[in-house]
Amino acid sequence: MNSDTSSRAGMVALVGRPNVGKSTLINALVEDKISIVTPKPQTTRHRIVGVMSNDNVQIGLIDAPGVHLNTKTALNRVMNDNAAAGVAGVDLAVLVVDRGRWTEDDAAALQQARASKAPVGLVINKADLERDKNQLLPTIQAQSAHHDFAFVAPISAKRKDNLDSLIDEMTRHMPDGPFLYDEDALTDRPMRFLAAEMIREKLMLFLRQELPYQIAVEVEDYDADDPTRTYIQALIWVARDNQKSIVIGRGGKMLEQVGRSARLALADWLQTRVDLRLFVRVDAGWPDDEARSRVRG
Ligand SMILES: Nc1nc2c(ncn2[C@@H]2O[C@H](COP(=O)(O)OP(=O)(O)OP(=O)(O)O)[C@@H](O)[C@H]2O)c(=O)[nH]1
Ligand SMILES: [Mg+2]
């Protein structure tokens, strides 16, 4: 803990409709991969805190799942609860939007940010996708008009453009006080959770359509006693029998592909060799059941 009385520390909730790049932004700010990223919406299901520290400022960045206007399944409702919990009591909310059009999901996200009762800053992400740089200014003006934002920062999370000025803006809103997390902490989540998420990321990337949303990953065994080799055994939970055969794939090809890709990503991230064992299990209808969604969601 930093006991220096001149330090600042606080919590920032990143809020935004699915796919705008919240997790990409947190990873860029933390300078490590702590939140998974895919081109598919609703990738993030849990409330994850990324911790950014420098000499005298520490910012806990909350990657909260977006609010779902569709609350058909218990899993969706659990994700909404996680979203609400994500903004409670923060020092600053940051609404992340795409540099493209403003949608009703952006409006819902703004409501979520305002519900925090904290000042709301605006981040306009994916600025790199704007071919005509002259278009950026009118976009900034139009997006800024939706609320009396504490600041407006056009950035590219992917290219790490303009992050310094965003960090300055966030820092100004952090209260004086001691650090809330260890100086070298990157996240509030344990390694086995991050490992499960990395495996889920590969499943989301390789599997098509709705199936990724019916899948949960649970790391059963995580053994890092040997500093050169990590043993990870995980269960992939699906909701129906036929999903199990899709995840395994013809002749086991899909599971092999997911396993290889996850193993390489984990080895790269942990900087050790990784022994990865994956098993697929059916838990009929789990996304429709509140209790099981709370555990897995
Ligand atoms: N071109 C470009 N793409 C980006 C940028 N930031 C994120 N992306 C891409 O946008 C997609 C979604 O990014 P995520 O970080 O998963 O978005 P998210 O807001 O966390 O999404 P959910 O977890 O589903 O709510 C991925 O394909 C990212 O690579 C950016 O600055 N520029
Ligand atoms: Mg995300």
JSON list of N, CA and C in Angstrom, two decimals, residues 92-167:
[
{"chain": "A", "resi": 92, "resn": "LEU", "atom": "N", "xyz": [-16.05, 8.65, -10.51]},
{"chain": "A", "resi": 92, "resn": "LEU", "atom": "CA", "xyz": [-16.23, 9.17, -11.86]},
{"chain": "A", "resi": 92, "resn": "LEU", "atom": "C", "xyz": [-16.82, 8.07, -12.72]},
{"chain": "A", "resi": 93, "resn": "ALA", "atom": "N", "xyz": [-17.78, 8.43, -13.58]},
{"chain": "A", "resi": 93, "resn": "ALA", "atom": "CA", "xyz": [-18.26, 7.47, -14.58]},
{"chain": "A", "resi": 93, "resn": "ALA", "atom": "C", "xyz": [-17.76, 7.95, -15.93]},
{"chain": "A", "resi": 94, "resn": "VAL", "atom": "N", "xyz": [-17.36, 7.02, -16.77]},
{"chain": "A", "resi": 94, "resn": "VAL", "atom": "CA", "xyz": [-16.92, 7.39, -18.12]},
{"chain": "A", "resi": 94, "resn": "VAL", "atom": "C", "xyz": [-17.81, 6.66, -19.11]},
{"chain": "A", "resi": 95, "resn": "LEU", "atom": "N", "xyz": [-18.53, 7.43, -19.90]},
{"chain": "A", "resi": 95, "resn": "LEU", "atom": "CA", "xyz": [-19.37, 6.84, -20.94]},
{"chain": "A", "resi": 95, "resn": "LEU", "atom": "C", "xyz": [-18.51, 6.65, -22.18]},
{"chain": "A", "resi": 96, "resn": "VAL", "atom": "N", "xyz": [-18.42, 5.41, -22.64]},
{"chain": "A", "resi": 96, "resn": "VAL", "atom": "CA", "xyz": [-17.64, 5.13, -23.85]},
{"chain": "A", "resi": 96, "resn": "VAL", "atom": "C", "xyz": [-18.61, 4.96, -25.01]},
{"chain": "A", "resi": 97, "resn": "VAL", "atom": "N", "xyz": [-18.39, 5.73, -26.06]},
{"chain": "A", "resi": 97, "resn": "VAL", "atom": "CA", "xyz": [-19.21, 5.59, -27.27]},
{"chain": "A", "resi": 97, "resn": "VAL", "atom": "C", "xyz": [-18.30, 5.38, -28.47]},
{"chain": "A", "resi": 98, "resn": "ASP", "atom": "N", "xyz": [-18.91, 4.94, -29.54]},
{"chain": "A", "resi": 98, "resn": "ASP", "atom": "CA", "xyz": [-18.22, 4.76, -30.81]},
{"chain": "A", "resi": 98, "resn": "ASP", "atom": "C", "xyz": [-18.25, 6.11, -31.53]},
{"chain": "A", "resi": 99, "resn": "ARG", "atom": "N", "xyz": [-17.27, 6.35, -32.38]},
{"chain": "A", "resi": 99, "resn": "ARG", "atom": "CA", "xyz": [-17.29, 7.66, -33.06]},
{"chain": "A", "resi": 99, "resn": "ARG", "atom": "C", "xyz": [-18.42, 7.71, -34.09]},
{"chain": "A", "resi": 100, "resn": "GLY", "atom": "N", "xyz": [-19.11, 6.58, -34.28]},
{"chain": "A", "resi": 100, "resn": "GLY", "atom": "CA", "xyz": [-20.24, 6.55, -35.23]},
{"chain": "A", "resi": 100, "resn": "GLY", "atom": "C", "xyz": [-21.51, 7.14, -34.64]},
{"chain": "A", "resi": 101, "resn": "ARG", "atom": "N", "xyz": [-22.63, 6.56, -35.02]},
{"chain": "A", "resi": 101, "resn": "ARG", "atom": "CA", "xyz": [-23.91, 7.16, -34.61]},
{"chain": "A", "resi": 101, "resn": "ARG", "atom": "C", "xyz": [-24.24, 6.91, -33.14]},
{"chain": "A", "resi": 102, "resn": "TRP", "atom": "N", "xyz": [-25.11, 7.76, -32.58]},
{"chain": "A", "resi": 102, "resn": "TRP", "atom": "CA", "xyz": [-25.61, 7.64, -31.20]},
{"chain": "A", "resi": 102, "resn": "TRP", "atom": "C", "xyz": [-26.89, 6.82, -31.25]},
{"chain": "A", "resi": 103, "resn": "THR", "atom": "N", "xyz": [-26.98, 5.73, -30.48]},
{"chain": "A", "resi": 103, "resn": "THR", "atom": "CA", "xyz": [-28.16, 4.86, -30.54]},
{"chain": "A", "resi": 103, "resn": "THR", "atom": "C", "xyz": [-28.90, 4.88, -29.22]},
{"chain": "A", "resi": 104, "resn": "GLU", "atom": "N", "xyz": [-30.05, 4.18, -29.18]},
{"chain": "A", "resi": 104, "resn": "GLU", "atom": "CA", "xyz": [-30.80, 4.14, -27.92]},
{"chain": "A", "resi": 104, "resn": "GLU", "atom": "C", "xyz": [-30.03, 3.36, -26.85]},
{"chain": "A", "resi": 105, "resn": "ASP", "atom": "N", "xyz": [-29.16, 2.47, -27.27]},
{"chain": "A", "resi": 105, "resn": "ASP", "atom": "CA", "xyz": [-28.31, 1.77, -26.30]},
{"chain": "A", "resi": 105, "resn": "ASP", "atom": "C", "xyz": [-27.29, 2.72, -25.67]},
{"chain": "A", "resi": 106, "resn": "ASP", "atom": "N", "xyz": [-26.84, 3.71, -26.46]},
{"chain": "A", "resi": 106, "resn": "ASP", "atom": "CA", "xyz": [-25.95, 4.73, -25.88]},
{"chain": "A", "resi": 106, "resn": "ASP", "atom": "C", "xyz": [-26.71, 5.56, -24.85]},
{"chain": "A", "resi": 107, "resn": "ALA", "atom": "N", "xyz": [-27.97, 5.86, -25.18]},
{"chain": "A", "resi": 107, "resn": "ALA", "atom": "CA", "xyz": [-28.80, 6.63, -24.24]},
{"chain": "A", "resi": 107, "resn": "ALA", "atom": "C", "xyz": [-29.00, 5.84, -22.95]},
{"chain": "A", "resi": 108, "resn": "ALA", "atom": "N", "xyz": [-29.23, 4.52, -23.08]},
{"chain": "A", "resi": 108, "resn": "ALA", "atom": "CA", "xyz": [-29.40, 3.67, -21.88]},
{"chain": "A", "resi": 108, "resn": "ALA", "atom": "C", "xyz": [-28.11, 3.66, -21.07]},
{"chain": "A", "resi": 109, "resn": "ALA", "atom": "N", "xyz": [-26.99, 3.61, -21.76]},
{"chain": "A", "resi": 109, "resn": "ALA", "atom": "CA", "xyz": [-25.69, 3.59, -21.06]},
{"chain": "A", "resi": 109, "resn": "ALA", "atom": "C", "xyz": [-25.46, 4.92, -20.34]},
{"chain": "A", "resi": 110, "resn": "LEU", "atom": "N", "xyz": [-25.88, 6.02, -20.98]},
{"chain": "A", "resi": 110, "resn": "LEU", "atom": "CA", "xyz": [-25.75, 7.33, -20.32]},
{"chain": "A", "resi": 110, "resn": "LEU", "atom": "C", "xyz": [-26.58, 7.35, -19.03]},
{"chain": "A", "resi": 111, "resn": "GLN", "atom": "N", "xyz": [-27.79, 6.77, -19.08]},
{"chain": "A", "resi": 111, "resn": "GLN", "atom": "CA", "xyz": [-28.63, 6.69, -17.88]},
{"chain": "A", "resi": 111, "resn": "GLN", "atom": "C", "xyz": [-27.89, 5.91, -16.79]},
{"chain": "A", "resi": 112, "resn": "GLN", "atom": "N", "xyz": [-27.27, 4.80, -17.20]},
{"chain": "A", "resi": 112, "resn": "GLN", "atom": "CA", "xyz": [-26.53, 3.96, -16.25]},
{"chain": "A", "resi": 112, "resn": "GLN", "atom": "C", "xyz": [-25.38, 4.76, -15.62]},
{"chain": "A", "resi": 113, "resn": "ALA", "atom": "N", "xyz": [-24.68, 5.54, -16.46]},
{"chain": "A", "resi": 113, "resn": "ALA", "atom": "CA", "xyz": [-23.57, 6.36, -15.96]},
{"chain": "A", "resi": 113, "resn": "ALA", "atom": "C", "xyz": [-24.09, 7.41, -14.99]},
{"chain": "A", "resi": 114, "resn": "ARG", "atom": "N", "xyz": [-25.20, 8.05, -15.36]},
{"chain": "A", "resi": 114, "resn": "ARG", "atom": "CA", "xyz": [-25.76, 9.11, -14.49]},
{"chain": "A", "resi": 114, "resn": "ARG", "atom": "C", "xyz": [-26.26, 8.56, -13.17]},
{"chain": "A", "resi": 115, "resn": "ALA", "atom": "N", "xyz": [-26.72, 7.29, -13.20]},
{"chain": "A", "resi": 115, "resn": "ALA", "atom": "CA", "xyz": [-27.23, 6.66, -11.98]},
{"chain": "A", "resi": 115, "resn": "ALA", "atom": "C", "xyz": [-26.14, 6.55, -10.91]},
{"chain": "A", "resi": 116, "resn": "SER", "atom": "N", "xyz": [-24.88, 6.65, -11.31]},
{"chain": "A", "resi": 116, "resn": "SER", "atom": "CA", "xyz": [-23.78, 6.57, -10.35]},
{"chain": "A", "resi": 116, "resn": "SER", "atom": "C", "xyz": [-23.73, 7.81, -9.48]},
{"chain": "A", "resi": 117, "resn": "LYS", "atom": "N", "xyz": [-24.39, 8.89, -9.92]},
{"chain": "A", "resi": 117, "resn": "LYS", "atom": "CA", "xyz": [-24.38, 10.19, -9.22]},
{"chain": "A", "resi": 117, "resn": "LYS", "atom": "C", "xyz": [-23.02, 10.87, -9.25]},
{"chain": "A", "resi": 118, "resn": "ALA", "atom": "N", "xyz": [-22.08, 10.27, -9.91]},
{"chain": "A", "resi": 118, "resn": "ALA", "atom": "CA", "xyz": [-20.73, 10.86, -10.03]},
{"chain": "A", "resi": 118, "resn": "ALA", "atom": "C", "xyz": [-20.68, 11.69, -11.31]},
{"chain": "A", "resi": 119, "resn": "PRO", "atom": "N", "xyz": [-19.66, 12.57, -11.46]},
{"chain": "A", "resi": 119, "resn": "PRO", "atom": "CA", "xyz": [-19.51, 13.27, -12.74]},
{"chain": "A", "resi": 119, "resn": "PRO", "atom": "C", "xyz": [-19.34, 12.25, -13.86]},
{"chain": "A", "resi": 120, "resn": "VAL", "atom": "N", "xyz": [-19.80, 12.60, -15.05]},
{"chain": "A", "resi": 120, "resn": "VAL", "atom": "CA", "xyz": [-19.71, 11.68, -16.20]},
{"chain": "A", "resi": 120, "resn": "VAL", "atom": "C", "xyz": [-18.81, 12.29, -17.27]},
{"chain": "A", "resi": 121, "resn": "GLY", "atom": "N", "xyz": [-17.74, 11.61, -17.61]},
{"chain": "A", "resi": 121, "resn": "GLY", "atom": "CA", "xyz": [-16.89, 12.02, -18.72]},
{"chain": "A", "resi": 121, "resn": "GLY", "atom": "C", "xyz": [-17.28, 11.24, -19.96]},
{"chain": "A", "resi": 122, "resn": "LEU", "atom": "N", "xyz": [-16.93, 11.77, -21.12]},
{"chain": "A", "resi": 122, "resn": "LEU", "atom": "CA", "xyz": [-17.27, 11.10, -22.38]},
{"chain": "A", "resi": 122, "resn": "LEU", "atom": "C", "xyz": [-16.00, 10.70, -23.12]},
{"chain": "A", "resi": 123, "resn": "VAL", "atom": "N", "xyz": [-15.92, 9.43, -23.50]},
{"chain": "A", "resi": 123, "resn": "VAL", "atom": "CA", "xyz": [-14.83, 8.95, -24.34]},
{"chain": "A", "resi": 123, "resn": "VAL", "atom": "C", "xyz": [-15.42, 8.57, -25.69]},
{"chain": "A", "resi": 124, "resn": "ILE", "atom": "N", "xyz": [-14.91, 9.17, -26.74]},
{"chain": "A", "resi": 124, "resn": "ILE", "atom": "CA", "xyz": [-15.34, 8.81, -28.09]},
{"chain": "A", "resi": 124, "resn": "ILE", "atom": "C", "xyz": [-14.26, 7.93, -28.69]},
{"chain": "A", "resi": 125, "resn": "ASN", "atom": "N", "xyz": [-14.57, 6.62, -28.75]},
{"chain": "A", "resi": 125, "resn": "ASN", "atom": "CA", "xyz": [-13.54, 5.65, -29.13]},
{"chain": "A", "resi": 125, "resn": "ASN", "atom": "C", "xyz": [-13.57, 5.35, -30.63]},
{"chain": "A", "resi": 126, "resn": "LYS", "atom": "N", "xyz": [-12.59, 4.62, -31.06]},
{"chain": "A", "resi": 126, "resn": "LYS", "atom": "CA", "xyz": [-12.44, 4.17, -32.45]},
{"chain": "A", "resi": 126, "resn": "LYS", "atom": "C", "xyz": [-12.24, 5.35, -33.41]},
{"chain": "A", "resi": 127, "resn": "ALA", "atom": "N", "xyz": [-11.61, 6.40, -32.91]},
{"chain": "A", "resi": 127, "resn": "ALA", "atom": "CA", "xyz": [-11.33, 7.57, -33.74]},
{"chain": "A", "resi": 127, "resn": "ALA", "atom": "C", "xyz": [-10.49, 7.17, -34.96]},
{"chain": "A", "resi": 128, "resn": "ASP", "atom": "N", "xyz": [-9.74, 6.07, -34.82]},
{"chain": "A", "resi": 128, "resn": "ASP", "atom": "CA", "xyz": [-8.90, 5.62, -35.95]},
{"chain": "A", "resi": 128, "resn": "ASP", "atom": "C", "xyz": [-9.72, 5.20, -37.15]},
{"chain": "A", "resi": 129, "resn": "LEU", "atom": "N", "xyz": [-11.00, 4.84, -36.92]},
{"chain": "A", "resi": 129, "resn": "LEU", "atom": "CA", "xyz": [-11.83, 4.37, -38.04]},
{"chain": "A", "resi": 129, "resn": "LEU", "atom": "C", "xyz": [-12.38, 5.52, -38.89]},
{"chain": "A", "resi": 130, "resn": "GLU", "atom": "N", "xyz": [-12.24, 6.75, -38.37]},
{"chain": "A", "resi": 130, "resn": "GLU", "atom": "CA", "xyz": [-12.74, 7.91, -39.12]},
{"chain": "A", "resi": 130, "resn": "GLU", "atom": "C", "xyz": [-11.72, 8.27, -40.19]},
{"chain": "A", "resi": 131, "resn": "ARG", "atom": "N", "xyz": [-12.08, 7.98, -41.44]},
{"chain": "A", "resi": 131, "resn": "ARG", "atom": "CA", "xyz": [-11.11, 8.24, -42.52]},
{"chain": "A", "resi": 131, "resn": "ARG", "atom": "C", "xyz": [-10.93, 9.73, -42.73]},
{"chain": "A", "resi": 132, "resn": "ASP", "atom": "N", "xyz": [-12.06, 10.42, -42.68]},
{"chain": "A", "resi": 132, "resn": "ASP", "atom": "CA", "xyz": [-12.03, 11.86, -42.91]},
{"chain": "A", "resi": 132, "resn": "ASP", "atom": "C", "xyz": [-11.92, 12.56, -41.55]},
{"chain": "A", "resi": 133, "resn": "LYS", "atom": "N", "xyz": [-10.72, 13.01, -41.21]},
{"chain": "A", "resi": 133, "resn": "LYS", "atom": "CA", "xyz": [-10.49, 13.59, -39.88]},
{"chain": "A", "resi": 133, "resn": "LYS", "atom": "C", "xyz": [-11.34, 14.84, -39.63]},
{"chain": "A", "resi": 134, "resn": "ASN", "atom": "N", "xyz": [-11.78, 15.47, -40.71]},
{"chain": "A", "resi": 134, "resn": "ASN", "atom": "CA", "xyz": [-12.65, 16.64, -40.56]},
{"chain": "A", "resi": 134, "resn": "ASN", "atom": "C", "xyz": [-14.01, 16.27, -39.99]},
{"chain": "A", "resi": 135, "resn": "GLN", "atom": "N", "xyz": [-14.35, 14.99, -40.12]},
{"chain": "A", "resi": 135, "resn": "GLN", "atom": "CA", "xyz": [-15.64, 14.52, -39.62]},
{"chain": "A", "resi": 135, "resn": "GLN", "atom": "C", "xyz": [-15.64, 14.38, -38.10]},
{"chain": "A", "resi": 136, "resn": "LEU", "atom": "N", "xyz": [-14.43, 14.29, -37.52]},
{"chain": "A", "resi": 136, "resn": "LEU", "atom": "CA", "xyz": [-14.35, 14.01, -36.09]},
{"chain": "A", "resi": 136, "resn": "LEU", "atom": "C", "xyz": [-14.93, 15.15, -35.24]},
{"chain": "A", "resi": 137, "resn": "LEU", "atom": "N", "xyz": [-14.66, 16.38, -35.67]},
{"chain": "A", "resi": 137, "resn": "LEU", "atom": "CA", "xyz": [-15.12, 17.52, -34.87]},
{"chain": "A", "resi": 137, "resn": "LEU", "atom": "C", "xyz": [-16.65, 17.60, -34.77]},
{"chain": "A", "resi": 138, "resn": "PRO", "atom": "N", "xyz": [-17.37, 17.54, -35.91]},
{"chain": "A", "resi": 138, "resn": "PRO", "atom": "CA", "xyz": [-18.84, 17.52, -35.80]},
{"chain": "A", "resi": 138, "resn": "PRO", "atom": "C", "xyz": [-19.34, 16.35, -34.95]},
{"chain": "A", "resi": 139, "resn": "THR", "atom": "N", "xyz": [-18.69, 15.19, -35.06]},
{"chain": "A", "resi": 139, "resn": "THR", "atom": "CA", "xyz": [-19.10, 14.04, -34.23]},
{"chain": "A", "resi": 139, "resn": "THR", "atom": "C", "xyz": [-18.92, 14.37, -32.76]},
{"chain": "A", "resi": 140, "resn": "ILE", "atom": "N", "xyz": [-17.78, 14.95, -32.41]},
{"chain": "A", "resi": 140, "resn": "ILE", "atom": "CA", "xyz": [-17.51, 15.30, -31.02]},
{"chain": "A", "resi": 140, "resn": "ILE", "atom": "C", "xyz": [-18.57, 16.28, -30.52]},
{"chain": "A", "resi": 141, "resn": "GLN", "atom": "N", "xyz": [-18.88, 17.26, -31.36]},
{"chain": "A", "resi": 141, "resn": "GLN", "atom": "CA", "xyz": [-19.88, 18.26, -30.95]},
{"chain": "A", "resi": 141, "resn": "GLN", "atom": "C", "xyz": [-21.24, 17.62, -30.73]},
{"chain": "A", "resi": 142, "resn": "ALA", "atom": "N", "xyz": [-21.63, 16.75, -31.67]},
{"chain": "A", "resi": 142, "resn": "ALA", "atom": "CA", "xyz": [-22.95, 16.12, -31.57]},
{"chain": "A", "resi": 142, "resn": "ALA", "atom": "C", "xyz": [-23.03, 15.21, -30.34]},
{"chain": "A", "resi": 143, "resn": "GLN", "atom": "N", "xyz": [-21.99, 14.40, -30.12]},
{"chain": "A", "resi": 143, "resn": "GLN", "atom": "CA", "xyz": [-22.02, 13.46, -28.99]},
{"chain": "A", "resi": 143, "resn": "GLN", "atom": "C", "xyz": [-21.97, 14.21, -27.65]},
{"chain": "A", "resi": 144, "resn": "SER", "atom": "N", "xyz": [-21.21, 15.31, -27.61]},
{"chain": "A", "resi": 144, "resn": "SER", "atom": "CA", "xyz": [-21.07, 16.06, -26.35]},
{"chain": "A", "resi": 144, "resn": "SER", "atom": "C", "xyz": [-22.37, 16.70, -25.92]},
{"chain": "A", "resi": 145, "resn": "ALA", "atom": "N", "xyz": [-23.28, 16.90, -26.87]},
{"chain": "A", "resi": 145, "resn": "ALA", "atom": "CA", "xyz": [-24.53, 17.62, -26.57]},
{"chain": "A", "resi": 145, "resn": "ALA", "atom": "C", "xyz": [-25.51, 16.78, -25.77]},
{"chain": "A", "resi": 146, "resn": "HIS", "atom": "N", "xyz": [-25.24, 15.48, -25.62]},
{"chain": "A", "resi": 146, "resn": "HIS", "atom": "CA", "xyz": [-26.21, 14.61, -24.95]},
{"chain": "A", "resi": 146, "resn": "HIS", "atom": "C", "xyz": [-26.23, 14.77, -23.43]},
{"chain": "A", "resi": 147, "resn": "HIS", "atom": "N", "xyz": [-25.22, 15.42, -22.89]},
{"chain": "A", "resi": 147, "resn": "HIS", "atom": "CA", "xyz": [-25.15, 15.58, -21.44]},
{"chain": "A", "resi": 147, "resn": "HIS", "atom": "C", "xyz": [-24.12, 16.65, -21.13]},
{"chain": "A", "resi": 148, "resn": "ASP", "atom": "N", "xyz": [-24.15, 17.18, -19.91]},
{"chain": "A", "resi": 148, "resn": "ASP", "atom": "CA", "xyz": [-23.14, 18.14, -19.49]},
{"chain": "A", "resi": 148, "resn": "ASP", "atom": "C", "xyz": [-21.92, 17.35, -18.99]},
{"chain": "A", "resi": 149, "resn": "PHE", "atom": "N", "xyz": [-21.13, 16.87, -19.94]},
{"chain": "A", "resi": 149, "resn": "PHE", "atom": "CA", "xyz": [-20.02, 15.98, -19.58]},
{"chain": "A", "resi": 149, "resn": "PHE", "atom": "C", "xyz": [-18.88, 16.72, -18.88]},
{"chain": "A", "resi": 150, "resn": "ALA", "atom": "N", "xyz": [-18.24, 16.01, -17.94]},
{"chain": "A", "resi": 150, "resn": "ALA", "atom": "CA", "xyz": [-17.11, 16.60, -17.20]},
{"chain": "A", "resi": 150, "resn": "ALA", "atom": "C", "xyz": [-15.92, 16.83, -18.12]},
{"chain": "A", "resi": 151, "resn": "PHE", "atom": "N", "xyz": [-15.79, 16.00, -19.15]},
{"chain": "A", "resi": 151, "resn": "PHE", "atom": "CA", "xyz": [-14.76, 16.18, -20.18]},
{"chain": "A", "resi": 151, "resn": "PHE", "atom": "C", "xyz": [-15.14, 15.33, -21.38]},
{"chain": "A", "resi": 152, "resn": "VAL", "atom": "N", "xyz": [-14.52, 15.62, -22.50]},
{"chain": "A", "resi": 152, "resn": "VAL", "atom": "CA", "xyz": [-14.75, 14.83, -23.71]},
{"chain": "A", "resi": 152, "resn": "VAL", "atom": "C", "xyz": [-13.39, 14.45, -24.29]},
{"chain": "A", "resi": 153, "resn": "ALA", "atom": "N", "xyz": [-13.16, 13.16, -24.48]},
{"chain": "A", "resi": 153, "resn": "ALA", "atom": "CA", "xyz": [-11.86, 12.70, -24.98]},
{"chain": "A", "resi": 153, "resn": "ALA", "atom": "C", "xyz": [-12.04, 11.78, -26.18]},
{"chain": "A", "resi": 154, "resn": "PRO", "atom": "N", "xyz": [-11.68, 12.24, -27.38]},
{"chain": "A", "resi": 154, "resn": "PRO", "atom": "CA", "xyz": [-11.67, 11.33, -28.53]},
{"chain": "A", "resi": 154, "resn": "PRO", "atom": "C", "xyz": [-10.39, 10.49, -28.49]},
{"chain": "A", "resi": 155, "resn": "ILE", "atom": "N", "xyz": [-10.51, 9.18, -28.60]},
{"chain": "A", "resi": 155, "resn": "ILE", "atom": "CA", "xyz": [-9.33, 8.31, -28.48]},
{"chain": "A", "resi": 155, "resn": "ILE", "atom": "C", "xyz": [-9.42, 7.15, -29.47]},
{"chain": "A", "resi": 156, "resn": "SER", "atom": "N", "xyz": [-8.34, 6.42, -29.57]},
{"chain": "A", "resi": 156, "resn": "SER", "atom": "CA", "xyz": [-8.41, 5.07, -30.14]},
{"chain": "A", "resi": 156, "resn": "SER", "atom": "C", "xyz": [-7.79, 4.13, -29.12]},
{"chain": "A", "resi": 157, "resn": "ALA", "atom": "N", "xyz": [-8.64, 3.29, -28.51]},
{"chain": "A", "resi": 157, "resn": "ALA", "atom": "CA", "xyz": [-8.14, 2.34, -27.51]},
{"chain": "A", "resi": 157, "resn": "ALA", "atom": "C", "xyz": [-7.22, 1.33, -28.17]},
{"chain": "A", "resi": 158, "resn": "LYS", "atom": "N", "xyz": [-7.58, 0.94, -29.38]},
{"chain": "A", "resi": 158, "resn": "LYS", "atom": "CA", "xyz": [-6.81, -0.07, -30.09]},
{"chain": "A", "resi": 158, "resn": "LYS", "atom": "C", "xyz": [-5.40, 0.42, -30.42]},
{"chain": "A", "resi": 159, "resn": "ARG", "atom": "N", "xyz": [-5.32, 1.66, -30.87]},
{"chain": "A", "resi": 159, "resn": "ARG", "atom": "CA", "xyz": [-4.00, 2.21, -31.24]},
{"chain": "A", "resi": 159, "resn": "ARG", "atom": "C", "xyz": [-3.34, 2.98, -30.11]},
{"chain": "A", "resi": 160, "resn": "LYS", "atom": "N", "xyz": [-4.02, 3.05, -28.98]},
{"chain": "A", "resi": 160, "resn": "LYS", "atom": "CA", "xyz": [-3.51, 3.76, -27.79]},
{"chain": "A", "resi": 160, "resn": "LYS", "atom": "C", "xyz": [-3.27, 5.24, -28.10]},
{"chain": "A", "resi": 161, "resn": "ASP", "atom": "N", "xyz": [-4.15, 5.82, -28.91]},
{"chain": "A", "resi": 161, "resn": "ASP", "atom": "CA", "xyz": [-4.04, 7.24, -29.24]},
{"chain": "A", "resi": 161, "resn": "ASP", "atom": "C", "xyz": [-4.77, 8.10, -28.22]},
{"chain": "A", "resi": 162, "resn": "ASN", "atom": "N", "xyz": [-4.11, 9.14, -27.77]},
{"chain": "A", "resi": 162, "resn": "ASN", "atom": "CA", "xyz": [-4.70, 10.16, -26.90]},
{"chain": "A", "resi": 162, "resn": "ASN", "atom": "C", "xyz": [-5.06, 9.67, -25.50]},
{"chain": "A", "resi": 163, "resn": "LEU", "atom": "N", "xyz": [-4.44, 8.57, -25.07]},
{"chain": "A", "resi": 163, "resn": "LEU", "atom": "CA", "xyz": [-4.76, 8.04, -23.75]},
{"chain": "A", "resi": 163, "resn": "LEU", "atom": "C", "xyz": [-4.20, 8.93, -22.64]},
{"chain": "A", "resi": 164, "resn": "ASP", "atom": "N", "xyz": [-3.08, 9.61, -22.92]},
{"chain": "A", "resi": 164, "resn": "ASP", "atom": "CA", "xyz": [-2.49, 10.45, -21.88]},
{"chain": "A", "resi": 164, "resn": "ASP", "atom": "C", "xyz": [-3.44, 11.55, -21.41]},
{"chain": "A", "resi": 165, "resn": "SER", "atom": "N", "xyz": [-4.12, 12.17, -22.37]},
{"chain": "A", "resi": 165, "resn": "SER", "atom": "CA", "xyz": [-5.02, 13.25, -21.95]},
{"chain": "A", "resi": 165, "resn": "SER", "atom": "C", "xyz": [-6.23, 12.68, -21.22]},
{"chain": "A", "resi": 166, "resn": "LEU", "atom": "N", "xyz": [-6.66, 11.47, -21.60]},
{"chain": "A", "resi": 166, "resn": "LEU", "atom": "CA", "xyz": [-7.75, 10.83, -20.85]},
{"chain": "A", "resi": 166, "resn": "LEU", "atom": "C", "xyz": [-7.30, 10.53, -19.42]},
{"chain": "A", "resi": 167, "resn": "ILE", "atom": "N", "xyz": [-6.08, 10.02, -19.27]},
{"chain": "A", "resi": 167, "resn": "ILE", "atom": "CA", "xyz": [-5.56, 9.71, -17.93]},
{"chain": "A", "resi": 167, "resn": "ILE", "atom": "C", "xyz": [-5.50, 11.00, -17.08]}
]
